[in-house]
Amino acid sequence: MGAQEKSSNSSNPMQRVKVYRLNDDGKWDDQGTGHVTVDYIERSEDLGLLVADEEDHETLLLHRISADDIYRKQEDTIISWRDPEYSTELALSFQETTGCSYIWDHICSVQRNMHFSSLNNETFHSVNSDLKELPPVELSTLPLILKTVVEGGIADQLRVTELILNDQVFFRKLMDLFRISEDLENIENLHIIFKIVRGIMMLNSTQIFEKIFGDELIIDIIGCLEYDPDAPHVHHRNFLKEHVVFKEAISIKDSIVLSKIHQTYRVGYLKDAILPRVLDDAIVANLNSIIHSNNAVVVSLLKDDSTFIQDLLGKLKLPSTSAESKKNLVHFLHEFCTLSKSLQVGQQHRLFRDLINEGIFDIIADVLESQDKKLVLTGTDILILFLNQDPNLLRSYVIRQEGLALFGLLVKGMLTDFEDDMHCQFLEILRSLLDSYASGSQKENIVEIFYEKHLSQLIDVITSSCPTDGITQAVSNSESFDGGTGKQSSVKPEILLNICDLLCFCIVHHPYRIKCNFLLNNVIDKVLFLTRRREKYLVVAAVRFMRTLISRNDENLMNYIAEHNLLKPVVDVFVANGDRYNLLNSAVLELFEHIRKDNLKILLKYLVDSFWDELVKFEKLTSIHSLKIKYEQSLDSAGTRSIGNLLDDPRKRVDDRGLEKEEEEYFNEESDEEDSASAFVTNASRVQSQPALPNGSAPSVSPVRSGGLVDYDDDEDEDYKPPPRKQSDNSDVDGSVESFPLKRKLLQKEEPEPKRLQRIAKGSKSRDSVFAALCSTLSQAVLPSKKMDSTVQDGPCSDGDEKSVESNHEEKGNPTDNGSADLDNHDHREPNGPKSYSESMHTSPDNRQRGEDYPLIPPKSSPEMAVNGS
C-alpha cells in the first residue's frame, strides 16, 4: 500500500506494537516499536502482517498469515506464533487491548477465508467436474455408493442430495437390493445398505424425508435400519405390524388424513426408537417439524368436514354407546383437541367454538360422573385445553343453568381421591374460573355461585377430617361433606392441602367476599382445625392461610381475630414444636414478623397480652424479642399521645368530664324540689365569694358547662343594694316555695318525653313525701334576698359555711351547677313571658343584679300551689 496509508496508520495508537524475537538463549529480543497492519504482501495475493517503524517507517516485520493453527493470544495484549519460513518464535506486544483484539480478529478472518477458498477451489470444482451422476445401484457398486454419500465435504453433500432427488428410481432400486440381500442373508451387504440409508438421512433434506417416509418406502427403510453393525438386531417391522394397532374410534373416510396419521406415528417411532443415538439436533428439529406439519394437516382436514364433529359428539351423547366405545371416543376427542394446538390461533378458536356449539361441555360433565377415574382425568385435560385457549368459553357456560352441574362436579372432583395425586387439575380449573384479574363479565356471577353453593362444601370436608377435640358443639353438630354429623372422615391430606390453597387464592382475589362469608360462617375457625392434624405440612398450610388473611390489613378482620382468639391454635402449635428448626417454626415466625413490621397494633396487643407467658421462653429468637419491643414502643407512644391530647385542650377535657358527670347525676337525682333548693343556696354563696373589680362590676365567671336547660349572663353590679326586708319569715318561705312551680313548668316544656319518663321512673315519690322533704329543706335554707343582705353587710361567707353547703350538696346527689344553670336558663327565657315582680326591679339602671336574688313568684302564693304546680 502507499505511504499515505502508512502515515495514517502510524498515528493510530491502537495498532502500536513492540516486535520481539526469541533468541538462542531463550530470551526475547526487542526488535523495535512500530505500527502493525494487515495488508497484501507486495507482488503476491496473500495477506500478511506488516510492522513499520514509528520513526523512519522501515519494515520491522513482514509475515505471511498461515492457514495453520499457529497463532496464540496471551494476556489480551500479546500475539505470538512460530514462523514456519524462518523457524523462529515471534511476538507482538500491543499498547492497547483493543488493538490486540482488532488484529487478532483480522488474522482469524483471513484464516476462515483461506479455508473457504480452498473448499471452493478444490472440493466444489472437483464435484462439478467429477460427480455428474450417482453410481449405478447394484450389489457390486454398493461400496462406491456408500463412499459417494458418506465421504466428501459440504458441497459434495449438496450435490449428492440433488442427484438423489433427480433420480426417481434410486430408492426403489436400493430397496430391491435390500430385499435380495435379506433373502440371501448377506449380512455384509445389509450393513452397507444400513450405512447408505443412515448417510442419506444425515443429509437432512426435507424433500428426501418426504420420499422415504411415504407409504411405499417407509417399511423397507425401517427394515434397512434394523441391521446396525454396532447394535443387536431388533425387529422393528414386526413390532409395527403386529403390536401397533390403529384404532378408529370413528370412521375417517379421507385417505390423506389416514396417510398423514400413519406417517406421523412412524416418523416419531424412527426418531425415538430406531435412531436416537445417531440423529443430531438439526435432524431431530427437522423431523419434529414434519410431525407438526402432519398434525396441522390432519386437524385442518377434519375440522373442515362438516359431518365429522357432529358424528363424533353425536356418538358420545347416545346412551346406547358402549362403555368401551365411549372411552375410545373420549380419548380420540382429547387427542383431537391436543393436536389443534398446531393450528393458528384464529383457526383453533373457531374450532373450539364449533365444539361448544355441538355440546362438548355437556359431554365433559357426563364424563366427570364416570366411575373410571382415568377417563375423568382425561375430561379435565380437555377442559384445561379450553381454558388455555380462552377461559371465557368455559365461564360463559358454567354460569348458565345447564352449566351449574359441571361447576359442582369440578368442586366434587377436587374432593375425590383419584390415587394418582391429580387433584391439582381440578384446583387449576377452579382457579382459572375464580380469577378476579381475568377479563369478562361472567366472573362476578361465577364467584357468587361458588360462595353461595360450594364454599360450605369445602369447609365441611376440613371439619369432618380433623380431630374433634375442642370443637364447639355448633361445629361438631354441623353436617360434614359425607352427610355425617361431627364424624371424622378419612380424607387424603393432599385434598385438604388443595382446599387450603384454594381458600388462600380466594382471600387474595375476593377480599370483599371473604369479609362476609368467612366471618358469618366461622370459616377461619374451621380452617384452623388443620392445626390438629398429624401432618406437619397441613399445619403449615393453616398458618399460611392465617398469614394470607392478615396480609389484607383489614381492621375488621383483625378485630375479629382478636375477639375470637383465633391465633391461639397457631401459638399452640408453635409452642408444641419447641426449639425444632423446621418449616412450621419458620412459618409462624414469619407471621409474627409480618405483624411487627406492618405495625398491626390490634394483633400486636392481642398477641403479647394473651400469649406472652407461652412465648417468653422463645424470647431468645430475634422475631419474638423484636415483637415484645414493638409492643412496648406502641404502649409508650399511646401514653404520650393521650397526655399530649390532654395538654393541648384541657378545657375540652374538663367539659367532656363535666358533661358525662352532669348527665349521670341528672338521671340519678331523686326530686326536682331538693335540687332547686340547693341551687338557691349555692348560687348565693357563689355570688358572695366573687371579689369586686376596680371598675365596679363583678368578675365575669366562666363556669364549666353543666348541661342546664339554658344559659344566663353572669354580669353583676357590686353597687346594687337590695331593698329592706318587709315580709315575714312565713312570706319568705312562701315565696321560696312558690318559686319552684315555674322551674317545674320549664322542665315539663323543654324536656323530651322519654327523659321525663325516665326521671319519673328513677325518682318517683308520693306527693306527701315530696312535700315533707321540701318543707324540711326550706326550713333550713336562706332565701336569696336574705342571703344577699348578709353578703353585703358581712362580706364573704366563712369556710365553714362553704364546707357545710358542699357537704349538703353531696348528700343530695346534685352538683350546685345544676341549680344555677336552671336559674340561668330561666333568666334568658323571662322576656318571652309575662313580666313579674323581679322584672320590674331589673328595669332600674342601678339595679342590674342577677334575677336569682329576687323572688320569682308573687308574694301571696301558698305552698300548696307551688307543690301542685298551679
PDB file of C-alpha atoms in Angstrom, residues 633-742:
ATOM      1  CA  GLN A 633     -42.992   1.024  71.936  1.00  0.00           C
ATOM      2  CA  SER A 634     -46.639   1.077  70.925  1.00  0.00           C
ATOM      3  CA  LEU A 635     -47.678   1.350  74.582  1.00  0.00           C
ATOM      4  CA  ASP A 636     -45.261   4.230  75.168  1.00  0.00           C
ATOM      5  CA  SER A 637     -46.427   6.080  72.067  1.00  0.00           C
ATOM      6  CA  ALA A 638     -50.069   5.594  73.058  1.00  0.00           C
ATOM      7  CA  GLY A 639     -49.438   7.011  76.543  1.00  0.00           C
ATOM      8  CA  THR A 640     -47.511  10.010  75.192  1.00  0.00           C
ATOM      9  CA  ARG A 641     -50.217  10.750  72.665  1.00  0.00           C
ATOM     10  CA  SER A 642     -53.002  10.679  75.259  1.00  0.00           C
ATOM     11  CA  ILE A 643     -51.084  13.049  77.560  1.00  0.00           C
ATOM     12  CA  GLY A 644     -50.405  15.351  74.634  1.00  0.00           C
ATOM     13  CA  ASN A 645     -54.078  15.489  73.776  1.00  0.00           C
ATOM     14  CA  LEU A 646     -54.972  16.477  77.341  1.00  0.00           C
ATOM     15  CA  LEU A 647     -52.324  19.187  77.380  1.00  0.00           C
ATOM     16  CA  ASP A 648     -53.460  20.524  74.018  1.00  0.00           C
ATOM     17  CA  ASP A 649     -57.087  21.111  75.068  1.00  0.00           C
ATOM     18  CA  PRO A 650     -57.647  20.934  78.860  1.00  0.00           C
ATOM     19  CA  ARG A 651     -60.956  22.835  78.616  1.00  0.00           C
ATOM     20  CA  LYS A 652     -62.334  20.218  76.247  1.00  0.00           C
ATOM     21  CA  ARG A 653     -61.332  17.501  78.676  1.00  0.00           C
ATOM     22  CA  VAL A 654     -62.988  19.332  81.580  1.00  0.00           C
ATOM     23  CA  ASP A 655     -66.101  19.986  79.504  1.00  0.00           C
ATOM     24  CA  ASP A 656     -66.353  16.352  78.476  1.00  0.00           C
ATOM     25  CA  ARG A 657     -65.968  15.152  82.022  1.00  0.00           C
ATOM     26  CA  GLY A 658     -68.453  17.732  83.189  1.00  0.00           C
ATOM     27  CA  LEU A 659     -70.983  16.648  80.608  1.00  0.00           C
ATOM     28  CA  GLU A 660     -70.600  12.984  81.482  1.00  0.00           C
ATOM     29  CA  LYS A 661     -70.883  13.664  85.217  1.00  0.00           C
ATOM     30  CA  GLU A 662     -73.811  16.028  84.718  1.00  0.00           C
ATOM     31  CA  GLU A 663     -75.711  13.508  82.600  1.00  0.00           C
ATOM     32  CA  GLU A 664     -75.112  10.757  85.115  1.00  0.00           C
ATOM     33  CA  GLU A 665     -76.219  12.849  88.084  1.00  0.00           C
ATOM     34  CA  TYR A 666     -79.114  14.323  86.121  1.00  0.00           C
ATOM     35  CA  PHE A 667     -80.702  10.911  85.721  1.00  0.00           C
ATOM     36  CA  ASN A 668     -79.837   9.806  89.240  1.00  0.00           C
ATOM     37  CA  GLU A 669     -81.420  12.760  91.055  1.00  0.00           C
ATOM     38  CA  GLU A 670     -84.357  11.992  93.348  1.00  0.00           C
ATOM     39  CA  SER A 671     -86.522  15.125  93.146  1.00  0.00           C
ATOM     40  CA  ASP A 672     -86.568  18.487  91.446  1.00  0.00           C
ATOM     41  CA  GLU A 673     -87.543  20.348  94.538  1.00  0.00           C
ATOM     42  CA  GLU A 674     -84.450  19.343  96.507  1.00  0.00           C
ATOM     43  CA  ASP A 675     -82.215  20.323  93.592  1.00  0.00           C
ATOM     44  CA  SER A 676     -83.822  23.723  93.302  1.00  0.00           C
ATOM     45  CA  ALA A 677     -83.442  24.466  96.985  1.00  0.00           C
ATOM     46  CA  SER A 678     -79.795  23.553  96.998  1.00  0.00           C
ATOM     47  CA  ALA A 679     -79.308  25.563  93.820  1.00  0.00           C
ATOM     48  CA  PHE A 680     -80.537  28.760  95.524  1.00  0.00           C
ATOM     49  CA  VAL A 681     -78.098  28.357  98.379  1.00  0.00           C
ATOM     50  CA  THR A 682     -75.171  27.552  96.125  1.00  0.00           C
ATOM     51  CA  ASN A 683     -75.771  30.433  93.756  1.00  0.00           C
ATOM     52  CA  ALA A 684     -75.986  32.846  96.647  1.00  0.00           C
ATOM     53  CA  SER A 685     -72.734  31.621  98.109  1.00  0.00           C
ATOM     54  CA  ARG A 686     -71.092  31.837  94.677  1.00  0.00           C
ATOM     55  CA  VAL A 687     -72.097  35.465  94.398  1.00  0.00           C
ATOM     56  CA  GLN A 688     -70.634  36.174  97.854  1.00  0.00           C
ATOM     57  CA  SER A 689     -67.286  34.597  97.004  1.00  0.00           C
ATOM     58  CA  GLN A 690     -66.710  36.782  93.905  1.00  0.00           C
ATOM     59  CA  PRO A 691     -64.368  39.741  94.600  1.00  0.00           C
ATOM     60  CA  ALA A 692     -65.256  43.150  93.222  1.00  0.00           C
ATOM     61  CA  LEU A 693     -63.200  44.633  90.384  1.00  0.00           C
ATOM     62  CA  PRO A 694     -61.960  48.271  90.364  1.00  0.00           C
ATOM     63  CA  ASN A 695     -64.417  49.265  87.638  1.00  0.00           C
ATOM     64  CA  GLY A 696     -67.287  48.499  89.966  1.00  0.00           C
ATOM     65  CA  SER A 697     -68.530  45.353  88.231  1.00  0.00           C
ATOM     66  CA  ALA A 698     -68.433  41.803  89.367  1.00  0.00           C
ATOM     67  CA  PRO A 699     -65.878  39.499  87.672  1.00  0.00           C
ATOM     68  CA  SER A 700     -67.108  37.514  84.706  1.00  0.00           C
ATOM     69  CA  VAL A 701     -67.341  33.919  85.700  1.00  0.00           C
ATOM     70  CA  SER A 702     -66.929  31.180  83.083  1.00  0.00           C
ATOM     71  CA  PRO A 703     -68.268  28.127  84.820  1.00  0.00           C
ATOM     72  CA  VAL A 704     -67.888  24.672  83.382  1.00  0.00           C
ATOM     73  CA  ARG A 705     -70.761  23.993  81.066  1.00  0.00           C
ATOM     74  CA  SER A 706     -73.077  21.928  83.166  1.00  0.00           C
ATOM     75  CA  GLY A 707     -75.596  20.967  80.596  1.00  0.00           C
ATOM     76  CA  GLY A 708     -78.518  23.008  82.054  1.00  0.00           C
ATOM     77  CA  LEU A 709     -81.599  23.995  80.158  1.00  0.00           C
ATOM     78  CA  VAL A 710     -80.453  27.483  79.003  1.00  0.00           C
ATOM     79  CA  ASP A 711     -77.617  29.901  79.797  1.00  0.00           C
ATOM     80  CA  TYR A 712     -77.755  33.284  81.508  1.00  0.00           C
ATOM     81  CA  ASP A 713     -75.486  36.309  81.823  1.00  0.00           C
ATOM     82  CA  ASP A 714     -73.025  36.373  84.712  1.00  0.00           C
ATOM     83  CA  ASP A 715     -72.598  40.160  84.985  1.00  0.00           C
ATOM     84  CA  GLU A 716     -73.265  41.649  88.415  1.00  0.00           C
ATOM     85  CA  ASP A 717     -73.163  45.158  89.878  1.00  0.00           C
ATOM     86  CA  GLU A 718     -71.490  45.442  93.231  1.00  0.00           C
ATOM     87  CA  ASP A 719     -73.311  48.789  93.874  1.00  0.00           C
ATOM     88  CA  TYR A 720     -76.625  47.088  93.970  1.00  0.00           C
ATOM     89  CA  LYS A 721     -78.319  47.260  97.370  1.00  0.00           C
ATOM     90  CA  PRO A 722     -81.252  45.012  97.934  1.00  0.00           C
ATOM     91  CA  PRO A 723     -84.436  46.547  99.373  1.00  0.00           C
ATOM     92  CA  PRO A 724     -85.131  46.107 103.063  1.00  0.00           C
ATOM     93  CA  ARG A 725     -86.900  43.020 104.066  1.00  0.00           C
ATOM     94  CA  LYS A 726     -90.520  43.814 104.809  1.00  0.00           C
ATOM     95  CA  GLN A 727     -92.164  40.460 104.609  1.00  0.00           C
ATOM     96  CA  SER A 728     -92.370  37.997 107.397  1.00  0.00           C
ATOM     97  CA  ASP A 729     -90.415  34.805 107.506  1.00  0.00           C
ATOM     98  CA  ASN A 730     -93.514  32.944 106.517  1.00  0.00           C
ATOM     99  CA  SER A 731     -93.888  35.047 103.421  1.00  0.00           C
ATOM    100  CA  ASP A 732     -90.252  34.391 102.595  1.00  0.00           C
ATOM    101  CA  VAL A 733     -90.804  30.759 102.909  1.00  0.00           C
ATOM    102  CA  ASP A 734     -93.922  31.000 100.858  1.00  0.00           C
ATOM    103  CA  GLY A 735     -92.046  32.940  98.202  1.00  0.00           C
ATOM    104  CA  SER A 736     -89.355  30.382  98.075  1.00  0.00           C
ATOM    105  CA  VAL A 737     -91.861  27.644  97.736  1.00  0.00           C
ATOM    106  CA  GLU A 738     -93.735  29.491  95.060  1.00  0.00           C
ATOM    107  CA  SER A 739     -90.582  29.910  93.005  1.00  0.00           C
ATOM    108  CA  PHE A 740     -90.480  26.190  92.227  1.00  0.00           C
ATOM    109  CA  PRO A 741     -93.566  25.744  90.060  1.00  0.00           C
ATOM    110  CA  LEU A 742     -92.002  27.879  87.314  1.00  0.00           C
TER     111      LEU A 742
END
